[in-house]
Short mmCIF file of C-alpha atoms in Angstrom, two decimals:
data_model
loop_
_atom_site.label_atom_id
_atom_site.label_comp_id
_atom_site.label_asym_id
_atom_site.label_seq_id
_atom_site.Cartn_x
_atom_site.Cartn_y
_atom_site.Cartn_z
CA MET P 1 -51.39 35.18 -4.40
CA LEU P 2 -49.46 32.29 -2.84
CA GLU P 3 -52.61 30.99 -1.14
CA ASN P 4 -54.47 30.99 -4.47
CA LEU P 5 -51.62 29.14 -6.23
CA MET P 6 -51.60 26.47 -3.53
CA LEU P 7 -55.39 26.05 -3.72
CA LEU P 8 -55.09 25.75 -7.51
CA ALA P 9 -52.42 23.07 -7.06
CA LEU P 10 -54.69 21.27 -4.59
CA ALA P 11 -57.55 21.32 -7.10
CA GLY P 12 -55.28 19.90 -9.82
CA PHE P 13 -54.05 17.17 -7.51
CA CYS P 14 -57.61 16.23 -6.52
CA LEU P 15 -58.52 15.75 -10.20
CA SER P 16 -55.58 13.33 -10.59
CA ARG P 17 -56.38 11.46 -7.37
CA LEU P 18 -60.04 11.11 -8.31
CA LYS P 19 -59.04 9.44 -11.60
CA VAL P 20 -57.03 6.85 -9.65
CA LEU P 21 -59.95 6.23 -7.32
CA LEU P 22 -62.29 5.95 -10.31
CA LEU P 23 -60.04 3.28 -11.84
CA PHE P 24 -60.48 1.05 -8.79
CA PHE P 25 -64.16 1.95 -8.40
CA GLN P 26 -64.78 0.78 -11.99
CA GLN P 27 -63.03 -2.51 -11.25
CA GLU P 28 -65.37 -2.94 -8.27
CA GLU P 29 -68.29 -2.48 -10.71
CA TYR P 30 -69.38 0.80 -9.05
CA ASN P 31 -70.40 -1.18 -5.96
CA SER P 32 -70.06 1.29 -3.08
CA LEU P 33 -69.84 -1.37 -0.35
CA ARG P 34 -67.14 -3.38 -2.16
CA PHE P 35 -65.20 -0.18 -2.89
CA PHE P 36 -65.49 0.89 0.76
CA LYS P 37 -64.00 -2.45 1.84
CA TYR P 38 -61.25 -2.10 -0.78
CA ILE P 39 -60.25 1.31 0.63
CA PHE P 40 -59.21 -0.39 3.85
CA ARG P 41 -57.85 -3.59 2.31
CA GLN P 42 -54.23 -3.27 3.44
CA ASN P 43 -55.10 0.48 3.64
CA ARG P 44 -54.25 0.78 -0.06
CA LEU P 45 -56.60 3.69 -0.73
CA VAL P 46 -56.05 5.39 2.62
CA ASP P 47 -53.61 8.20 1.89
CA LYS P 48 -50.35 7.77 3.80
CA LYS P 49 -47.44 9.11 1.76
CA LEU P 50 -48.79 12.53 0.84
CA SER P 51 -50.34 12.90 4.30
CA ALA P 52 -46.96 12.25 5.93
CA CYS P 53 -45.38 14.92 3.71
CA LEU P 54 -48.09 17.41 4.67
CA LEU P 55 -47.63 16.72 8.39
CA LEU P 56 -43.90 17.30 8.07
CA LEU P 57 -44.57 20.52 6.15
CA MET P 58 -46.95 21.71 8.89
CA ALA P 59 -44.20 21.17 11.46
CA ALA P 60 -41.70 23.06 9.29
CA VAL P 61 -44.10 26.00 8.80
CA TYR P 62 -44.44 26.32 12.56
CA PHE P 63 -40.73 27.29 12.70
CA VAL P 64 -40.17 28.78 9.23
CA PRO P 65 -43.45 30.21 7.80
CA TRP P 66 -42.20 30.68 4.21
CA THR P 67 -41.76 26.90 3.80
CA LYS P 68 -45.52 26.78 3.26
CA ALA P 69 -44.75 27.35 -0.43
CA GLY P 70 -43.46 23.78 -0.50
CA LEU P 71 -47.09 22.59 -0.70
CA PHE P 72 -47.22 23.61 -4.37
CA PHE P 73 -44.25 21.40 -5.28
CA ILE P 74 -45.38 18.46 -3.12
CA LEU P 75 -48.82 18.41 -4.73
CA ALA P 76 -47.31 18.74 -8.21
CA PHE P 77 -45.02 15.76 -7.56
CA PHE P 78 -47.83 13.52 -6.29
CA ALA P 79 -50.11 14.53 -9.16
CA TRP P 80 -47.33 13.53 -11.59
CA ARG P 81 -46.87 10.23 -9.72
CA GLU P 82 -50.53 9.33 -9.94
CA ASN P 83 -50.83 10.30 -13.60
CA SER P 84 -47.83 8.04 -14.29
CA PHE P 85 -49.60 5.16 -12.57
CA LEU P 86 -52.72 5.74 -14.68
CA LYS P 87 -50.64 5.59 -17.88
CA SER P 88 -49.04 2.28 -16.85
CA ALA P 89 -52.22 0.65 -15.47
CA LYS P 90 -53.15 -2.59 -17.23
CA LYS P 91 -56.81 -1.58 -17.38
CA LYS P 92 -57.37 2.09 -18.14
CA VAL P 93 -60.09 4.32 -16.78
CA VAL P 94 -62.98 4.24 -19.25
CA PHE P 95 -64.89 7.52 -19.21
CA THR P 96 -68.33 6.19 -19.98
CA ARG P 97 -71.32 8.41 -19.33
CA ARG P 98 -71.62 6.99 -15.83
CA ALA P 99 -67.90 7.33 -15.08
CA SER P 100 -67.86 10.93 -16.34
CA CYS P 101 -70.84 11.84 -14.15
CA LEU P 102 -69.27 10.16 -11.13
CA TYR P 103 -65.96 11.92 -11.72
CA GLY P 104 -67.61 15.31 -12.21
CA VAL P 105 -69.84 15.08 -9.13
CA SER P 106 -66.90 13.86 -6.98
CA ALA P 107 -64.80 16.81 -8.15
CA PHE P 108 -67.66 19.23 -7.43
CA LEU P 109 -68.10 17.80 -3.90
CA ALA P 110 -64.35 18.12 -3.27
CA LEU P 111 -64.42 21.75 -4.45
CA LEU P 112 -67.48 22.51 -2.34
CA LEU P 113 -66.08 20.89 0.80
CA GLY P 114 -62.65 22.43 0.29
CA GLY P 115 -64.18 25.89 -0.03
CA GLN P 116 -66.05 25.46 3.24
CA ILE P 117 -63.02 24.15 5.15
CA GLU P 118 -60.70 26.82 3.74
CA LYS P 119 -62.86 29.59 5.19
CA SER P 120 -61.89 28.67 8.73
CA LEU P 121 -58.68 26.61 8.49
CA PRO P 122 -55.22 27.18 6.98
CA VAL P 123 -54.56 25.85 3.48
CA LEU P 124 -52.25 23.05 4.72
CA ILE P 125 -54.93 21.64 7.01
CA THR P 126 -57.52 22.08 4.24
CA ALA P 127 -55.33 20.05 1.89
CA PHE P 128 -54.77 17.34 4.51
CA LEU P 129 -58.50 16.91 5.24
CA ILE P 130 -59.67 17.00 1.60
CA ILE P 131 -57.13 14.33 0.64
CA GLN P 132 -58.47 12.02 3.38
CA PHE P 133 -62.08 12.61 2.31
CA LEU P 134 -61.67 12.00 -1.45
CA PRO P 135 -62.44 8.21 -1.50
CA PHE P 136 -65.58 8.78 0.56
CA LEU P 137 -66.66 11.70 -1.62
CA MET P 138 -66.62 9.31 -4.57
CA ILE P 139 -68.89 6.92 -2.68
CA LEU P 140 -71.17 9.85 -1.76
CA ALA P 141 -71.27 10.93 -5.42
CA ASN P 142 -72.26 7.38 -6.40
CA LEU P 143 -75.11 7.44 -3.88
CA LEU P 144 -76.28 10.88 -5.05
CA LEU P 145 -76.31 9.71 -8.66
CA PHE P 146 -78.22 6.52 -7.87
CA PRO P 147 -81.71 7.88 -8.73
CA LEU P 148 -80.45 9.20 -12.07
CA GLU P 149 -78.60 5.96 -12.83
CA LYS P 150 -81.66 3.92 -11.93
CA SER P 151 -83.82 6.03 -14.25
CA ILE P 152 -81.36 5.64 -17.14
CA ARG P 153 -80.98 1.91 -16.50
CA ASN P 154 -84.75 1.47 -16.53
CA LYS P 155 -84.97 3.34 -19.83
CA TYR P 156 -82.37 1.05 -21.46
CA ILE P 157 -84.09 -2.03 -20.02
CA ARG P 158 -87.48 -0.92 -21.39
CA LEU P 159 -86.01 -0.37 -24.86
CA ALA P 160 -84.24 -3.76 -24.80
CA LYS P 161 -87.40 -5.54 -23.63
CA LYS P 162 -89.39 -3.88 -26.42
CA LYS P 163 -86.88 -5.04 -29.02
CA MET P 164 -86.84 -8.57 -27.57
CA ARG P 165 -90.65 -8.74 -27.84
CA GLU P 166 -90.53 -7.51 -31.44
CA ILE P 167 -87.83 -9.93 -32.61
CA ASN P 168 -88.82 -12.82 -30.30
CA PRO P 169 -85.74 -15.02 -30.85
CA VAL P 170 -85.31 -18.41 -29.22
CA VAL P 171 -83.17 -17.49 -26.20
CA ILE P 172 -80.78 -20.00 -24.68
CA ALA P 173 -79.38 -18.66 -21.39
CA VAL P 174 -76.08 -20.07 -20.15
CA THR P 175 -74.97 -19.67 -16.54
CA GLY P 176 -72.66 -21.39 -14.05
CA SER P 177 -69.70 -20.78 -11.77
CA TYR P 178 -67.36 -21.29 -14.71
CA GLY P 179 -67.48 -22.53 -18.30
CA LYS P 180 -70.43 -20.34 -19.28
CA THR P 181 -68.47 -18.11 -21.68
CA SER P 182 -66.95 -21.12 -23.44
CA VAL P 183 -70.29 -22.97 -23.72
CA LYS P 184 -71.93 -19.82 -25.08
CA HIS P 185 -69.32 -19.40 -27.83
CA ILE P 186 -69.37 -23.10 -28.74
CA LEU P 187 -73.17 -23.32 -28.87
CA GLY P 188 -73.42 -20.07 -30.82
CA HIS P 189 -70.94 -21.37 -33.39
CA ILE P 190 -72.78 -24.70 -33.75
CA LEU P 191 -76.25 -23.15 -34.09
CA SER P 192 -75.01 -20.60 -36.63
CA ALA P 193 -74.28 -23.52 -38.99
CA GLY P 194 -78.02 -24.19 -39.17
CA ALA P 195 -79.73 -20.81 -38.67
CA PRO P 196 -78.85 -17.13 -38.06
CA THR P 197 -77.62 -16.95 -34.47
CA TYR P 198 -76.42 -14.12 -32.25
CA TRP P 199 -74.28 -14.69 -29.19
CA THR P 200 -72.79 -11.96 -27.05
CA PRO P 201 -69.06 -11.29 -27.46
CA GLY P 202 -66.42 -11.90 -24.79
CA SER P 203 -67.82 -12.49 -21.33
CA ILE P 204 -70.59 -9.87 -21.36
CA ASN P 205 -73.20 -11.14 -18.91
CA THR P 206 -74.62 -8.19 -16.96
CA MET P 207 -77.98 -6.49 -17.38
CA MET P 208 -76.57 -3.31 -18.92
CA GLY P 209 -74.09 -5.20 -21.08
CA LEU P 210 -76.85 -7.40 -22.49
CA CYS P 211 -79.13 -4.39 -23.07
CA ARG P 212 -76.38 -2.69 -25.05
CA MET P 213 -75.75 -5.79 -27.17
CA ILE P 214 -79.47 -6.29 -27.83
CA GLN P 215 -79.95 -2.70 -28.93
CA THR P 216 -76.83 -2.66 -31.11
CA TYR P 217 -76.50 -6.12 -32.65
CA LEU P 218 -79.63 -8.26 -32.34
CA THR P 219 -81.66 -8.18 -35.57
CA PRO P 220 -84.96 -9.68 -36.80
CA ALA P 221 -82.90 -12.11 -38.91
CA HIS P 222 -81.62 -13.90 -35.80
CA LYS P 223 -83.52 -17.06 -34.97
CA PHE P 224 -81.39 -17.98 -31.93
CA PHE P 225 -79.91 -15.75 -29.22
CA VAL P 226 -77.36 -17.41 -26.92
CA ALA P 227 -76.83 -15.24 -23.85
CA GLU P 228 -74.39 -15.63 -20.98
CA VAL P 229 -75.96 -14.74 -17.63
CA GLY P 230 -73.82 -13.85 -14.61
CA ALA P 231 -74.72 -13.97 -10.91
CA TYR P 232 -73.24 -11.10 -8.91
CA ARG P 233 -75.70 -11.26 -6.05
CA LYS P 234 -78.96 -12.96 -5.16
CA GLY P 235 -81.65 -11.94 -7.63
CA SER P 236 -79.35 -10.74 -10.42
CA ILE P 237 -80.10 -13.71 -12.72
CA LYS P 238 -83.82 -13.29 -12.07
CA LYS P 239 -83.67 -9.68 -13.25
CA VAL P 240 -81.75 -10.59 -16.40
CA CYS P 241 -84.23 -13.38 -17.15
CA GLU P 242 -87.08 -10.89 -16.88
CA LEU P 243 -85.38 -9.09 -19.77
CA LEU P 244 -84.44 -12.13 -21.86
CA GLU P 245 -87.39 -14.48 -21.16
CA PRO P 246 -85.19 -17.50 -21.98
CA LYS P 247 -86.85 -20.48 -23.63
CA HIS P 248 -84.01 -22.87 -22.72
CA GLY P 249 -81.05 -22.88 -20.36
CA ILE P 250 -77.75 -24.51 -19.46
CA VAL P 251 -76.12 -24.60 -16.01
CA THR P 252 -72.44 -25.45 -16.49
CA ALA P 253 -71.12 -25.78 -12.93
CA ILE P 254 -71.62 -25.00 -9.27
CA GLY P 255 -68.09 -24.47 -8.05
CA HIS P 256 -65.79 -22.44 -5.88
CA ALA P 257 -65.73 -19.30 -8.02
CA HIS P 258 -67.55 -16.35 -6.35
CA TYR P 259 -67.12 -17.81 -2.85
CA GLU P 260 -65.99 -14.34 -1.78
CA ARG P 261 -69.41 -12.98 -2.72
CA PHE P 262 -71.79 -15.86 -1.94
CA LYS P 263 -69.89 -17.58 0.92
CA THR P 264 -71.39 -21.07 0.29
CA GLN P 265 -71.99 -23.37 -2.67
CA GLU P 266 -75.64 -23.61 -1.61
CA ALA P 267 -76.01 -19.85 -2.07
CA ILE P 268 -74.26 -20.04 -5.46
CA ALA P 269 -76.62 -22.84 -6.56
CA GLU P 270 -79.71 -20.89 -5.51
CA ALA P 271 -78.49 -17.90 -7.53
CA LYS P 272 -77.76 -19.96 -10.65
CA PHE P 273 -81.05 -21.84 -10.57
CA GLU P 274 -83.04 -18.60 -10.59
CA LEU P 275 -83.04 -19.46 -14.29
CA ALA P 276 -85.33 -22.48 -13.76
CA PRO P 277 -88.75 -20.80 -13.21
CA PHE P 278 -88.42 -18.90 -16.49
CA ILE P 279 -87.55 -22.07 -18.42
CA GLN P 280 -90.53 -23.80 -16.84
CA LYS P 281 -92.87 -20.92 -17.72
CA ASN P 282 -91.68 -20.89 -21.34
CA GLY P 283 -91.89 -24.68 -21.76
CA GLY P 284 -88.23 -25.29 -22.53
CA PHE P 285 -85.40 -27.53 -21.34
CA LEU P 286 -82.72 -26.92 -18.73
CA ILE P 287 -79.47 -28.86 -19.22
CA VAL P 288 -77.49 -29.46 -16.03
CA ASN P 289 -73.87 -30.61 -16.07
CA THR P 290 -73.85 -33.31 -13.39
CA THR P 291 -70.07 -33.78 -13.59
CA GLN P 292 -69.69 -30.30 -12.06
CA ILE P 293 -72.95 -30.01 -10.10
CA GLU P 294 -73.78 -32.24 -7.14
CA GLU P 295 -77.25 -33.74 -7.12
CA LYS P 296 -78.12 -31.97 -3.85
CA PHE P 297 -77.87 -28.59 -5.61
CA ILE P 298 -80.39 -29.47 -8.35
CA PRO P 299 -83.88 -28.22 -7.33
CA THR P 300 -86.40 -31.06 -7.37
CA ALA P 301 -89.27 -28.64 -8.05
CA TYR P 302 -88.13 -28.37 -11.68
CA GLU P 303 -87.41 -32.05 -12.29
CA THR P 304 -89.66 -32.28 -15.37
CA LEU P 305 -87.69 -29.72 -17.38
CA ILE P 306 -84.17 -30.78 -16.33
CA THR P 307 -81.91 -32.83 -18.61
CA ARG P 308 -78.94 -34.28 -16.78
CA PHE P 309 -75.74 -34.45 -18.78
CA GLY P 310 -72.68 -36.09 -17.31
CA THR P 311 -71.14 -39.41 -16.38
CA PRO P 312 -72.48 -42.74 -17.69
CA GLU P 313 -73.67 -44.00 -14.31
CA GLY P 314 -77.42 -43.49 -14.48
CA ARG P 315 -77.17 -40.73 -17.09
CA GLU P 316 -78.80 -40.85 -20.47
CA ASP P 317 -76.28 -38.59 -22.24
CA PHE P 318 -72.54 -38.36 -21.56
CA ILE P 319 -69.13 -38.23 -23.21
CA SER P 320 -66.26 -40.73 -23.16
CA ASP P 321 -62.85 -41.50 -24.66
CA ILE P 322 -61.62 -37.91 -24.33
CA LYS P 323 -58.24 -37.42 -26.00
CA GLN P 324 -56.13 -34.28 -26.17
CA THR P 325 -53.75 -34.21 -29.10
CA LYS P 326 -51.53 -31.48 -30.48
CA ASP P 327 -54.19 -30.81 -33.12
CA GLY P 328 -57.21 -30.60 -30.87
CA LEU P 329 -59.75 -32.50 -28.82
CA SER P 330 -61.60 -35.70 -29.74
CA PHE P 331 -64.19 -37.72 -27.83
CA LEU P 332 -67.38 -39.77 -28.15
CA PHE P 333 -70.80 -38.29 -27.43
CA HIS P 334 -73.37 -40.82 -26.16
CA LYS P 335 -76.97 -39.86 -26.91
CA GLY P 336 -79.04 -42.76 -25.62
CA ASN P 337 -77.94 -45.73 -27.75
CA GLU P 338 -76.38 -43.51 -30.40
CA ILE P 339 -72.63 -42.77 -30.33
CA ILE P 340 -71.43 -39.64 -32.14
CA PRO P 341 -67.66 -39.16 -32.67
CA LEU P 342 -66.62 -35.52 -32.30
CA PHE P 343 -63.47 -33.51 -32.98
CA ALA P 344 -62.75 -29.82 -32.42
CA PRO P 345 -59.47 -27.92 -32.94
CA VAL P 346 -59.45 -26.56 -29.38
CA PHE P 347 -57.37 -27.43 -26.34
CA GLY P 348 -58.00 -28.40 -22.73
CA LEU P 349 -59.67 -31.60 -21.53
CA HIS P 350 -62.31 -29.60 -19.66
CA HIS P 351 -63.54 -28.21 -22.98
CA ALA P 352 -64.91 -31.68 -23.78
CA GLN P 353 -67.61 -31.07 -21.15
CA ASN P 354 -68.26 -27.57 -22.52
CA ILE P 355 -68.61 -28.93 -26.05
CA GLY P 356 -70.77 -31.80 -24.78
CA LEU P 357 -73.22 -29.37 -23.15
CA ALA P 358 -73.43 -27.32 -26.35
CA VAL P 359 -73.95 -30.46 -28.47
CA GLU P 360 -76.68 -31.67 -26.11
CA ALA P 361 -78.50 -28.35 -26.52
CA ALA P 362 -78.07 -28.33 -30.32
CA LEU P 363 -79.45 -31.86 -30.61
CA LYS P 364 -82.45 -30.97 -28.44
CA LEU P 365 -83.04 -27.96 -30.71
CA GLY P 366 -83.27 -30.31 -33.69
CA MET P 367 -79.88 -29.96 -35.36
CA PRO P 368 -78.67 -33.09 -37.20
CA ALA P 369 -75.59 -34.77 -35.75
CA SER P 370 -73.79 -34.46 -39.10
CA THR P 371 -74.22 -30.66 -39.10
CA ILE P 372 -72.92 -30.47 -35.54
CA GLN P 373 -69.87 -32.58 -36.41
CA ALA P 374 -69.06 -30.38 -39.40
CA ALA P 375 -69.50 -27.19 -37.37
CA LEU P 376 -67.17 -28.38 -34.61
CA LYS P 377 -64.36 -29.01 -37.10
CA THR P 378 -64.28 -25.25 -37.75
CA LEU P 379 -64.74 -24.21 -34.12
CA PRO P 380 -62.42 -21.25 -33.42
CA GLN P 381 -60.35 -21.17 -30.28
CA ILE P 382 -61.94 -19.14 -27.50
CA THR P 383 -59.95 -15.97 -26.91
CA HIS P 384 -57.88 -16.01 -23.70
CA ARG P 385 -59.37 -19.35 -22.62
CA LEU P 386 -56.77 -22.04 -23.26
CA GLU P 387 -56.03 -20.39 -26.59
CA VAL P 388 -52.93 -22.04 -28.09
CA LYS P 389 -50.81 -19.60 -30.11
CA LYS P 390 -47.82 -20.83 -32.08
CA GLN P 391 -45.24 -18.07 -31.99
CA GLU P 392 -41.89 -17.76 -33.75
CA ASN P 393 -39.86 -19.90 -31.38
CA ARG P 394 -42.33 -21.09 -28.74
CA ILE P 395 -45.94 -22.00 -28.01
CA LEU P 396 -48.06 -19.72 -25.82
CA ILE P 397 -51.09 -21.12 -23.99
CA ASP P 398 -53.20 -18.02 -23.30
CA ASP P 399 -55.53 -18.77 -20.40
CA ALA P 400 -55.62 -15.19 -19.14
CA TYR P 401 -59.40 -15.04 -18.55
CA ASN P 402 -59.70 -18.19 -16.46
CA SER P 403 -59.68 -18.01 -12.68
CA ASN P 404 -61.11 -21.24 -11.30
CA PRO P 405 -59.63 -24.52 -10.02
CA THR P 406 -61.07 -26.70 -12.80
CA GLY P 407 -59.73 -24.46 -15.56
CA PHE P 408 -56.34 -24.18 -13.84
CA LYS P 409 -56.08 -27.97 -13.66
CA ALA P 410 -56.98 -28.38 -17.34
CA ALA P 411 -54.44 -25.73 -18.33
CA LEU P 412 -51.62 -27.44 -16.43
CA GLU P 413 -52.51 -30.80 -17.98
CA LEU P 414 -52.40 -29.19 -21.43
CA LEU P 415 -48.99 -27.72 -20.62
CA GLY P 416 -47.79 -31.25 -19.87
CA THR P 417 -49.29 -32.54 -23.14
CA LEU P 418 -47.82 -29.88 -25.42
CA LYS P 419 -44.35 -29.39 -24.00
CA THR P 420 -41.37 -31.04 -25.63
CA GLY P 421 -38.79 -28.84 -23.95
CA ARG P 422 -39.36 -26.54 -21.00
CA GLY P 423 -42.83 -25.90 -19.62
CA ILE P 424 -43.11 -22.38 -18.14
CA LEU P 425 -46.04 -21.23 -16.02
CA ILE P 426 -46.77 -17.53 -15.44
CA THR P 427 -49.54 -17.01 -12.88
CA PRO P 428 -50.71 -14.77 -10.05
CA GLY P 429 -53.11 -17.47 -8.89
CA MET P 430 -56.90 -17.32 -8.70
CA VAL P 431 -59.33 -14.82 -7.20
CA GLU P 432 -62.73 -14.77 -5.45
CA LEU P 433 -62.26 -18.14 -3.77
CA GLY P 434 -63.02 -16.84 -0.29
CA SER P 435 -62.27 -19.40 2.44
CA LEU P 436 -61.06 -21.91 -0.18
CA HIS P 437 -58.22 -19.65 -1.34
CA ASP P 438 -55.44 -21.56 0.42
CA SER P 439 -56.63 -25.14 -0.18
CA ALA P 440 -57.41 -24.54 -3.88
CA HIS P 441 -54.03 -22.92 -4.46
CA GLU P 442 -52.16 -25.67 -2.64
CA GLU P 443 -53.79 -28.28 -4.88
CA ALA P 444 -52.98 -26.21 -7.98
CA GLY P 445 -49.39 -25.86 -6.78
CA ARG P 446 -48.99 -29.62 -6.44
CA LEU P 447 -50.23 -30.11 -10.00
CA ALA P 448 -47.95 -27.34 -11.26
CA GLY P 449 -45.02 -29.21 -9.72
CA LEU P 450 -45.83 -32.20 -11.94
CA HIS P 451 -46.10 -30.27 -15.24
CA ALA P 452 -44.11 -27.02 -15.05
CA ASP P 453 -40.32 -26.82 -15.15
CA ILE P 454 -40.28 -23.10 -14.37
CA VAL P 455 -42.91 -21.12 -12.46
CA LEU P 456 -42.98 -17.33 -12.50
CA ALA P 457 -45.28 -16.53 -9.58
CA VAL P 458 -46.67 -13.00 -9.94
CA LYS P 459 -47.38 -11.27 -6.61
CA ALA P 460 -46.41 -14.48 -4.86
CA GLN P 461 -47.32 -13.11 -1.42
CA ARG P 462 -50.98 -13.68 -2.40
CA ILE P 463 -50.47 -17.43 -2.87
CA PRO P 464 -48.11 -18.91 -0.25
CA SER P 465 -50.06 -22.19 -0.29
CA PHE P 466 -49.47 -22.51 -4.06
CA ILE P 467 -45.73 -22.20 -3.50
CA LYS P 468 -45.93 -24.77 -0.70
CA GLY P 469 -47.81 -27.24 -2.94
CA PHE P 470 -45.38 -26.71 -5.82
CA LYS P 471 -42.37 -27.49 -3.65
CA GLU P 472 -44.00 -30.73 -2.46
CA THR P 473 -44.23 -32.31 -5.93
CA ALA P 474 -41.70 -30.49 -8.12
CA PRO P 475 -38.41 -32.26 -8.96
CA ALA P 476 -35.13 -30.76 -7.77
CA SER P 477 -34.49 -29.32 -11.23
CA ALA P 478 -37.70 -27.22 -11.19
CA VAL P 479 -37.40 -23.49 -10.60
CA LEU P 480 -39.85 -21.10 -8.92
CA MET P 481 -39.25 -17.35 -9.12
CA GLU P 482 -41.30 -14.61 -7.53
CA MET P 483 -42.21 -11.73 -9.85
CA PRO P 484 -43.55 -8.32 -8.77
CA SER P 485 -45.76 -8.01 -11.89
CA PHE P 486 -46.69 -9.61 -15.20
CA GLN P 487 -44.41 -7.13 -16.94
CA ALA P 488 -41.46 -8.40 -14.91
CA ALA P 489 -42.37 -11.97 -15.90
CA TYR P 490 -42.57 -10.99 -19.59
CA ASP P 491 -39.19 -9.25 -19.34
CA TRP P 492 -37.66 -12.40 -17.83
CA LEU P 493 -39.19 -14.49 -20.61
CA GLN P 494 -37.84 -12.20 -23.33
CA LYS P 495 -34.37 -12.39 -21.84
CA ASN P 496 -34.27 -16.09 -20.91
CA GLY P 497 -36.69 -17.79 -23.31
CA GLN P 498 -35.42 -20.74 -25.34
CA GLU P 499 -36.40 -22.37 -28.61
CA GLY P 500 -39.26 -24.84 -28.04
CA ASP P 501 -40.55 -23.39 -24.75
CA VAL P 502 -44.24 -23.89 -24.01
CA VAL P 503 -45.50 -20.97 -21.92
CA LEU P 504 -48.79 -21.06 -19.99
CA MET P 505 -50.19 -17.69 -18.97
CA GLU P 506 -52.78 -18.61 -16.35
CA ASN P 507 -55.05 -15.75 -15.25
CA ASP P 508 -54.18 -12.10 -15.65
CA LEU P 509 -55.21 -10.10 -12.61
CA PRO P 510 -56.61 -6.57 -12.97
CA ASP P 511 -54.94 -3.68 -11.17
CA LEU P 512 -57.37 -4.26 -8.31
CA TYR P 513 -55.36 -7.34 -7.30
CA GLU P 514 -51.94 -6.87 -8.85
CA ALA P 515 -51.09 -3.17 -8.73
CA LYS P 516 -48.23 -2.22 -6.44
CA PHE P 517 -49.63 1.29 -6.20
CA SER P 518 -50.80 2.49 -2.80
CA LEU P 519 -51.58 6.00 -1.62
#
C-alpha cells in the first residue's frame, strides 16, 4: 500500500515537473538542441534540490526503514513549489495542440520508464532516476512527434498556399535584424488609407504563425498583404517566401540582434537577403535601408531590383531635419527633387527611418504624397515599442518588446526629451547579442548615465558591463539599484514614485532569461 502511494505521488510530481519543462521548451520554440543547451545553462534544469533530498532520505532509510514514507511528503512539497512557480510565471504554458501532444507523450514515456525501473530497483532509486531523466524524455518526445508535426505543418502550409493563390494579394515582405515589426505596422496603416490592406498583428513572423493568420484573417477583399518575415536559421526566410511569393520587400537593418544564433553579421545578411530571389522572380522592388545596412552586405546580383534608402550622400531618397517633440515626430522626406514634410504622433528618433522606409514603399506602390501625409497624422503608437502612455501622475515609455542596441539608444534619447523631473529606467538589458553582449551593454550604460536619474537594473548580474558604463557617465546624484525581478522594480516604483516621473521600461525578458527558478 505504501509503495503504491509513493508511486502515485511520484506520478503526480512528474506531471508538475513536466509542465515546468514545457514552459521553457515553448520559450525555446520547441527547438530540441536549444532546449538541451538550456538544461545545462548554469544547470538550471538539472535537478539538484529534490535530488539532494532523495539522497538524504536514502541514507536515512538505511538506518531507519520506516522513514521511506517521507518520500510522499517530499514529492508533495516539490509539486506544490513547481505549481506555484507556474502560477507566477510571466509567460504561462499555452496548451496548444502541439504542447498537449508533447506533454502527453512525455508523461507516457516517464510512466513507461518508471514502470521498467521499478521492477528491479527500490522506489527511492526509481524516483531519483526518473527525475533526472525527465528533461531528456521531453526532448525524446519531441523527436518522436516530429513526423506527425511535419505532416500537420505541411497540411497547414498547403491550405495557406492554396488560399494565397486564390486571393493573390500584392505581398510586401518586411525583414531585418530589427525594425521590421514597426515598419510592417506603419506601412499597413498607410496602405489601408488607399486600399483594403491586411498586416499581421504583433510580431508574428514564423511559418506557422503566418499560415494561421492567412487562414483566419486574409480575405479576397484585401488588395495588399504586409507580412513580417523572421530569420531563425539559414533557409527559414526562403521557406516563408515559398508560401507568400512576395512581390516587393523591405530589409530594415543588418545588426547585432540574433548574433547568438548566426554568429556573424555576414550570416545574418545572407539569411535576410534570401528574400531577394523571390522579389526578382516576381518583378518587384526591394528597399534596403542603407543607414542600418553596410554596402558590403547588399548582394550585387540583385542590383537591378534594389532601391537604396538612407543618407543623402549618393542616395536618391532620404530623410532629414528629424525632430522629436512632446507631440510626436516630424521630418522631411526627400524623393528625388521633391521634399515632403511628414508628421506622425509617435515617439523615438529611430522611428523616422521606419516611417521613411514605409513611405518609400507606399510611394513606389503609387500612393499620392497627400494621402500618405494624412494617414501618418493618424498613425497609432506601436504597442510595446516606444509607446508613450500618460498615466495619472507620470509618463510611461513602454519599450518592452525592443531588445537591440539601436532601439535602446532611441529609447534613452526619448527619455531625455520627455523628462521634466526624474527619468527612471527599468531594464534587464538586451538578449541574443552573442559575443557583442558586453560591448553593446557598456555603450548602452554610458548613454543611460546621460539621460536616466535612477536605474533599476533587473537581474543585474547579466549586465555587469552596463553597470560599468553607467557609472562612467552618470553624475554623482544618479542612483543605480539592482532588482531581482520586474515585479520588485514595479513595487519600488509604486512605493517611491513621484509626481512628474518619466519611466522607461526597456525590454521585458521572458522567464527563460529572468526567472529565479532552478530545479
